Amino acid sequence: STLRDELTEEITALDGRTNERFDTLQNDLQAAHEMQEHVMNMMAEDCRGMLERQQERTMQSETAIRAELERETEKLQSDMNQSAEALTASIMLQASTLRDELTEEITALDGRTNERFDTLQNDLQAAHEMQEHVMNMMAEDCRGMLERQQERTMQSETAIRAELERETEKLQSDMNQSAEALTASIMLQASTLRDEL
């Protein structure tokens, strides 16, 4: 009965140490998971912030271009109105002679108007393309950082699992050796008791 109690206490203590070491390794693995998730969330939040600020700057740029386009349009309209008034007065004085000159002047003015509209449209298109290129580059950089972080996390998890397996094997070996030693001790004491009896 005394040997059985001692054996039970020894095995219970060994189980307690085994469970404690398992709990420690499990907590380390959980902490690594939580840290990786926290880092990835922070990186994703930074990426979102950069993209939002870039989008805001692009919208401000587009607004400025549209405002400039409207001002240019109003100015051209005013110029056309003034020119039309002057040409109309001249036509009323010299209708047959100035009709051809008026046609040439309006054609030239339309050409300049179209040219300035084309220039502003090209500037707006270039701004869109540059914004899209910058956002694509930023998204690619974010993807690269996330992929590298994921790879480092997977490597860390692999190392933790390997350590857990080594600890498990060592604990199993310790338990086997303790069980063998206890069994040998019991058999020796049983033999001694048998001889004494």
PDB file of C-alpha atoms in Angstrom:
ATOM      1  CA  SER A   1       0.000   0.000   0.000  1.00  0.00           C
ATOM      2  CA  THR A   2       2.843   2.416   0.852  1.00  0.00           C
ATOM      3  CA  LEU A   3       4.658   1.643  -2.410  1.00  0.00           C
ATOM      4  CA  ARG A   4       1.456   2.107  -4.371  1.00  0.00           C
ATOM      5  CA  ASP A   5       0.891   5.497  -2.744  1.00  0.00           C
ATOM      6  CA  GLU A   6       4.458   6.592  -3.456  1.00  0.00           C
ATOM      7  CA  LEU A   7       4.147   5.403  -7.059  1.00  0.00           C
ATOM      8  CA  THR A   8       0.848   7.241  -7.436  1.00  0.00           C
ATOM      9  CA  GLU A   9       2.343  10.467  -6.015  1.00  0.00           C
ATOM     10  CA  GLU A  10       5.381  10.223  -8.296  1.00  0.00           C
ATOM     11  CA  ILE A  11       3.240   9.660 -11.402  1.00  0.00           C
ATOM     12  CA  THR A  12       0.871  12.480 -10.370  1.00  0.00           C
ATOM     13  CA  ALA A  13       3.793  14.890  -9.929  1.00  0.00           C
ATOM     14  CA  LEU A  14       5.253  13.818 -13.278  1.00  0.00           C
ATOM     15  CA  ASP A  15       1.862  14.342 -14.959  1.00  0.00           C
ATOM     16  CA  GLY A  16       1.627  17.782 -13.330  1.00  0.00           C
ATOM     17  CA  ARG A  17       5.032  18.811 -14.681  1.00  0.00           C
ATOM     18  CA  THR A  18       4.107  17.412 -18.093  1.00  0.00           C
ATOM     19  CA  ASN A  19       0.835  19.353 -18.192  1.00  0.00           C
ATOM     20  CA  GLU A  20       2.600  22.510 -17.009  1.00  0.00           C
ATOM     21  CA  ARG A  21       5.199  22.299 -19.800  1.00  0.00           C
ATOM     22  CA  PHE A  22       2.455  21.599 -22.358  1.00  0.00           C
ATOM     23  CA  ASP A  23       0.492  24.624 -21.101  1.00  0.00           C
ATOM     24  CA  THR A  24       3.581  26.830 -21.344  1.00  0.00           C
ATOM     25  CA  LEU A  25       4.261  25.771 -24.939  1.00  0.00           C
ATOM     26  CA  GLN A  26       0.570  26.189 -25.837  1.00  0.00           C
ATOM     27  CA  ASN A  27       0.557  29.709 -24.351  1.00  0.00           C
ATOM     28  CA  ASP A  28       3.707  30.599 -26.322  1.00  0.00           C
ATOM     29  CA  LEU A  29       2.056  29.407 -29.544  1.00  0.00           C
ATOM     30  CA  GLN A  30      -1.122  31.379 -28.763  1.00  0.00           C
ATOM     31  CA  ALA A  31       0.933  34.514 -27.996  1.00  0.00           C
ATOM     32  CA  ALA A  32       2.777  34.145 -31.323  1.00  0.00           C
ATOM     33  CA  HIS A  33      -0.561  33.869 -33.155  1.00  0.00           C
ATOM     34  CA  GLU A  34      -1.947  36.951 -31.410  1.00  0.00           C
ATOM     35  CA  MET A  35       1.204  38.995 -32.093  1.00  0.00           C
ATOM     36  CA  GLN A  36       1.125  38.029 -35.801  1.00  0.00           C
ATOM     37  CA  GLU A  37      -2.553  38.974 -36.047  1.00  0.00           C
ATOM     38  CA  HIS A  38      -1.902  42.293 -34.262  1.00  0.00           C
ATOM     39  CA  VAL A  39       1.015  43.158 -36.586  1.00  0.00           C
ATOM     40  CA  MET A  40      -0.986  42.258 -39.704  1.00  0.00           C
ATOM     41  CA  ASN A  41      -3.942  44.367 -38.494  1.00  0.00           C
ATOM     42  CA  MET A  42      -1.643  47.336 -37.869  1.00  0.00           C
ATOM     43  CA  MET A  43      -0.044  46.962 -41.319  1.00  0.00           C
ATOM     44  CA  ALA A  44      -3.454  46.684 -42.987  1.00  0.00           C
ATOM     45  CA  GLU A  45      -4.636  49.791 -41.100  1.00  0.00           C
ATOM     46  CA  ASP A  46      -1.509  51.713 -42.223  1.00  0.00           C
ATOM     47  CA  CYS A  47      -2.111  50.631 -45.827  1.00  0.00           C
ATOM     48  CA  ARG A  48      -5.733  51.714 -45.658  1.00  0.00           C
ATOM     49  CA  GLY A  49      -4.694  55.075 -44.221  1.00  0.00           C
ATOM     50  CA  MET A  50      -2.127  55.633 -46.992  1.00  0.00           C
ATOM     51  CA  LEU A  51      -4.635  54.703 -49.690  1.00  0.00           C
ATOM     52  CA  GLU A  52      -7.297  56.983 -48.185  1.00  0.00           C
ATOM     53  CA  ARG A  53      -4.875  59.927 -48.002  1.00  0.00           C
ATOM     54  CA  GLN A  54      -3.763  59.290 -51.587  1.00  0.00           C
ATOM     55  CA  GLN A  55      -7.407  59.134 -52.708  1.00  0.00           C
ATOM     56  CA  GLU A  56      -8.135  62.389 -50.886  1.00  0.00           C
ATOM     57  CA  ARG A  57      -5.177  64.143 -52.528  1.00  0.00           C
ATOM     58  CA  THR A  58      -6.269  62.827 -55.929  1.00  0.00           C
ATOM     59  CA  MET A  59      -9.828  64.074 -55.391  1.00  0.00           C
ATOM     60  CA  GLN A  60      -8.475  67.492 -54.379  1.00  0.00           C
ATOM     61  CA  SER A  61      -6.320  67.527 -57.524  1.00  0.00           C
ATOM     62  CA  GLU A  62      -9.306  66.562 -59.699  1.00  0.00           C
ATOM     63  CA  THR A  63     -11.417  69.259 -58.040  1.00  0.00           C
ATOM     64  CA  ALA A  64      -8.730  71.862 -58.748  1.00  0.00           C
ATOM     65  CA  ILE A  65      -8.479  70.749 -62.393  1.00  0.00           C
ATOM     66  CA  ARG A  66     -12.259  70.901 -62.814  1.00  0.00           C
ATOM     67  CA  ALA A  67     -12.339  74.376 -61.238  1.00  0.00           C
ATOM     68  CA  GLU A  68      -9.584  75.515 -63.603  1.00  0.00           C
ATOM     69  CA  LEU A  69     -11.480  73.996 -66.534  1.00  0.00           C
ATOM     70  CA  GLU A  70     -14.636  75.874 -65.518  1.00  0.00           C
ATOM     71  CA  ARG A  71     -12.717  79.149 -65.182  1.00  0.00           C
ATOM     72  CA  GLU A  72     -11.104  78.647 -68.575  1.00  0.00           C
ATOM     73  CA  THR A  73     -14.501  77.833 -70.080  1.00  0.00           C
ATOM     74  CA  GLU A  74     -16.066  80.956 -68.593  1.00  0.00           C
ATOM     75  CA  LYS A  75     -13.137  83.063 -69.774  1.00  0.00           C
ATOM     76  CA  LEU A  76     -13.315  81.611 -73.269  1.00  0.00           C
ATOM     77  CA  GLN A  77     -17.080  82.129 -73.313  1.00  0.00           C
ATOM     78  CA  SER A  78     -16.565  85.738 -72.236  1.00  0.00           C
ATOM     79  CA  ASP A  79     -13.868  86.182 -74.901  1.00  0.00           C
ATOM     80  CA  MET A  80     -16.140  84.662 -77.520  1.00  0.00           C
ATOM     81  CA  ASN A  81     -19.025  86.901 -76.461  1.00  0.00           C
ATOM     82  CA  GLN A  82     -16.844  90.009 -76.608  1.00  0.00           C
ATOM     83  CA  SER A  83     -15.422  89.000 -79.960  1.00  0.00           C
ATOM     84  CA  ALA A  84     -18.888  88.197 -81.279  1.00  0.00           C
ATOM     85  CA  GLU A  85     -20.202  91.606 -80.179  1.00  0.00           C
ATOM     86  CA  ALA A  86     -17.304  93.422 -81.800  1.00  0.00           C
ATOM     87  CA  LEU A  87     -17.573  91.370 -84.959  1.00  0.00           C
ATOM     88  CA  THR A  88     -21.340  91.861 -85.091  1.00  0.00           C
ATOM     89  CA  ALA A  89     -20.907  95.649 -84.907  1.00  0.00           C
ATOM     90  CA  SER A  90     -18.279  95.452 -87.626  1.00  0.00           C
ATOM     91  CA  ILE A  91     -20.516  93.239 -89.749  1.00  0.00           C
ATOM     92  CA  MET A  92     -23.371  95.717 -89.419  1.00  0.00           C
ATOM     93  CA  LEU A  93     -21.032  98.404 -90.823  1.00  0.00           C
ATOM     94  CA  GLN A  94     -19.365  96.273 -93.515  1.00  0.00           C
ATOM     95  CA  ALA A  95     -21.586  93.201 -93.890  1.00  0.00           C
ATOM     96  CA  SER A  96     -20.439  91.795 -97.211  1.00  0.00           C
ATOM     97  CA  THR A  97     -16.721  92.534 -96.764  1.00  0.00           C
ATOM     98  CA  LEU A  98     -16.347  91.368 -93.168  1.00  0.00           C
ATOM     99  CA  ARG A  99     -18.438  88.170 -93.423  1.00  0.00           C
ATOM    100  CA  ASP A 100     -15.435  86.107 -94.562  1.00  0.00           C
ATOM    101  CA  GLU A 101     -13.152  87.690 -91.945  1.00  0.00           C
ATOM    102  CA  LEU A 102     -15.704  86.909 -89.232  1.00  0.00           C
ATOM    103  CA  THR A 103     -15.836  83.270 -90.311  1.00  0.00           C
ATOM    104  CA  GLU A 104     -12.033  82.970 -90.170  1.00  0.00           C
ATOM    105  CA  GLU A 105     -11.870  84.630 -86.732  1.00  0.00           C
ATOM    106  CA  ILE A 106     -14.519  82.328 -85.235  1.00  0.00           C
ATOM    107  CA  THR A 107     -12.797  79.273 -86.701  1.00  0.00           C
ATOM    108  CA  ALA A 108      -9.464  80.291 -85.173  1.00  0.00           C
ATOM    109  CA  LEU A 109     -11.106  80.998 -81.819  1.00  0.00           C
ATOM    110  CA  ASP A 110     -12.825  77.603 -81.861  1.00  0.00           C
ATOM    111  CA  GLY A 111      -9.487  75.973 -82.658  1.00  0.00           C
ATOM    112  CA  ARG A 112      -7.822  77.612 -79.664  1.00  0.00           C
ATOM    113  CA  THR A 113     -10.769  76.686 -77.458  1.00  0.00           C
ATOM    114  CA  ASN A 114     -10.627  73.049 -78.550  1.00  0.00           C
ATOM    115  CA  GLU A 115      -6.855  72.987 -78.087  1.00  0.00           C
ATOM    116  CA  ARG A 116      -7.095  74.287 -74.514  1.00  0.00           C
ATOM    117  CA  PHE A 117      -9.885  71.845 -73.724  1.00  0.00           C
ATOM    118  CA  ASP A 118      -7.775  68.993 -75.105  1.00  0.00           C
ATOM    119  CA  THR A 119      -4.785  70.083 -73.008  1.00  0.00           C
ATOM    120  CA  LEU A 120      -6.831  70.190 -69.806  1.00  0.00           C
ATOM    121  CA  GLN A 121      -8.450  66.838 -70.627  1.00  0.00           C
ATOM    122  CA  ASN A 122      -5.010  65.289 -71.175  1.00  0.00           C
ATOM    123  CA  ASP A 123      -3.806  66.708 -67.850  1.00  0.00           C
ATOM    124  CA  LEU A 124      -6.806  65.184 -66.085  1.00  0.00           C
ATOM    125  CA  GLN A 125      -6.222  61.807 -67.778  1.00  0.00           C
ATOM    126  CA  ALA A 126      -2.535  61.894 -66.813  1.00  0.00           C
ATOM    127  CA  ALA A 127      -3.491  62.652 -63.197  1.00  0.00           C
ATOM    128  CA  HIS A 128      -5.863  59.667 -63.177  1.00  0.00           C
ATOM    129  CA  GLU A 129      -3.197  57.362 -64.612  1.00  0.00           C
ATOM    130  CA  MET A 130      -0.566  58.568 -62.134  1.00  0.00           C
ATOM    131  CA  GLN A 131      -2.984  58.067 -59.209  1.00  0.00           C
ATOM    132  CA  GLU A 132      -3.822  54.554 -60.401  1.00  0.00           C
ATOM    133  CA  HIS A 133      -0.112  53.731 -60.842  1.00  0.00           C
ATOM    134  CA  VAL A 134       0.756  54.996 -57.349  1.00  0.00           C
ATOM    135  CA  MET A 135      -2.126  53.072 -55.753  1.00  0.00           C
ATOM    136  CA  ASN A 136      -1.092  49.886 -57.588  1.00  0.00           C
ATOM    137  CA  MET A 137       2.502  50.271 -56.390  1.00  0.00           C
ATOM    138  CA  MET A 138       1.347  50.881 -52.805  1.00  0.00           C
ATOM    139  CA  ALA A 139      -0.982  47.867 -52.953  1.00  0.00           C
ATOM    140  CA  GLU A 140       1.872  45.721 -54.306  1.00  0.00           C
ATOM    141  CA  ASP A 141       4.173  46.906 -51.500  1.00  0.00           C
ATOM    142  CA  CYS A 142       1.474  46.089 -48.922  1.00  0.00           C
ATOM    143  CA  ARG A 143       0.969  42.631 -50.395  1.00  0.00           C
ATOM    144  CA  GLY A 144       4.723  42.005 -50.302  1.00  0.00           C
ATOM    145  CA  MET A 145       4.983  43.063 -46.653  1.00  0.00           C
ATOM    146  CA  LEU A 146       2.019  40.881 -45.673  1.00  0.00           C
ATOM    147  CA  GLU A 147       3.438  37.889 -47.551  1.00  0.00           C
ATOM    148  CA  ARG A 148       6.838  38.277 -45.855  1.00  0.00           C
ATOM    149  CA  GLN A 149       5.178  38.633 -42.455  1.00  0.00           C
ATOM    150  CA  GLN A 150       3.066  35.513 -43.113  1.00  0.00           C
ATOM    151  CA  GLU A 151       6.196  33.581 -44.136  1.00  0.00           C
ATOM    152  CA  ARG A 152       8.041  34.617 -40.954  1.00  0.00           C
ATOM    153  CA  THR A 153       5.009  33.634 -38.858  1.00  0.00           C
ATOM    154  CA  MET A 154       4.797  30.210 -40.537  1.00  0.00           C
ATOM    155  CA  GLN A 155       8.512  29.656 -39.895  1.00  0.00           C
ATOM    156  CA  SER A 156       8.018  30.623 -36.234  1.00  0.00           C
ATOM    157  CA  GLU A 157       5.053  28.246 -35.898  1.00  0.00           C
ATOM    158  CA  THR A 158       7.080  25.438 -37.489  1.00  0.00           C
ATOM    159  CA  ALA A 159       9.898  25.993 -34.981  1.00  0.00           C
ATOM    160  CA  ILE A 160       7.430  26.021 -32.075  1.00  0.00           C
ATOM    161  CA  ARG A 161       5.813  22.787 -33.273  1.00  0.00           C
ATOM    162  CA  ALA A 162       9.249  21.152 -33.603  1.00  0.00           C
ATOM    163  CA  GLU A 163      10.142  22.264 -30.067  1.00  0.00           C
ATOM    164  CA  LEU A 164       6.779  20.949 -28.823  1.00  0.00           C
ATOM    165  CA  GLU A 165       7.459  17.567 -30.452  1.00  0.00           C
ATOM    166  CA  ARG A 166      10.943  17.412 -28.906  1.00  0.00           C
ATOM    167  CA  GLU A 167       9.564  18.311 -25.481  1.00  0.00           C
ATOM    168  CA  THR A 168       6.819  15.671 -25.863  1.00  0.00           C
ATOM    169  CA  GLU A 169       9.356  13.003 -26.803  1.00  0.00           C
ATOM    170  CA  LYS A 170      11.603  13.990 -23.884  1.00  0.00           C
ATOM    171  CA  LEU A 171       8.690  13.930 -21.435  1.00  0.00           C
ATOM    172  CA  GLN A 172       7.560  10.541 -22.755  1.00  0.00           C
ATOM    173  CA  SER A 173      11.113   9.217 -22.347  1.00  0.00           C
ATOM    174  CA  ASP A 174      11.274  10.639 -18.797  1.00  0.00           C
ATOM    175  CA  MET A 175       7.928   9.017 -17.959  1.00  0.00           C
ATOM    176  CA  ASN A 176       9.063   5.680 -19.393  1.00  0.00           C
ATOM    177  CA  GLN A 177      12.338   5.794 -17.467  1.00  0.00           C
ATOM    178  CA  SER A 178      10.527   6.752 -14.249  1.00  0.00           C
ATOM    179  CA  ALA A 179       7.995   3.963 -14.777  1.00  0.00           C
ATOM    180  CA  GLU A 180      10.783   1.455 -15.447  1.00  0.00           C
ATOM    181  CA  ALA A 181      12.703   2.581 -12.366  1.00  0.00           C
ATOM    182  CA  LEU A 182       9.593   2.415 -10.193  1.00  0.00           C
ATOM    183  CA  THR A 183       8.695  -1.013 -11.567  1.00  0.00           C
ATOM    184  CA  ALA A 184      12.218  -2.299 -10.880  1.00  0.00           C
ATOM    185  CA  SER A 185      12.079  -0.835  -7.375  1.00  0.00           C
ATOM    186  CA  ILE A 186       8.690  -2.454  -6.710  1.00  0.00           C
ATOM    187  CA  MET A 187       9.876  -5.806  -8.022  1.00  0.00           C
ATOM    188  CA  LEU A 188      13.013  -5.606  -5.864  1.00  0.00           C
ATOM    189  CA  GLN A 189      11.046  -4.710  -2.761  1.00  0.00           C
ATOM    190  CA  ALA A 190       8.445  -7.396  -3.546  1.00  0.00           C
ATOM    191  CA  SER A 191      11.232  -9.969  -3.912  1.00  0.00           C
ATOM    192  CA  THR A 192      12.758  -8.834  -0.636  1.00  0.00           C
ATOM    193  CA  LEU A 193       9.384  -9.046   1.092  1.00  0.00           C
ATOM    194  CA  ARG A 194       8.812 -12.478  -0.397  1.00  0.00           C
ATOM    195  CA  ASP A 195      12.205 -13.641   0.906  1.00  0.00           C
ATOM    196  CA  GLU A 196      11.433 -12.201   4.319  1.00  0.00           C
ATOM    197  CA  LEU A 197       8.045 -13.928   4.357  1.00  0.00           C
TER     198      LEU A 197
END
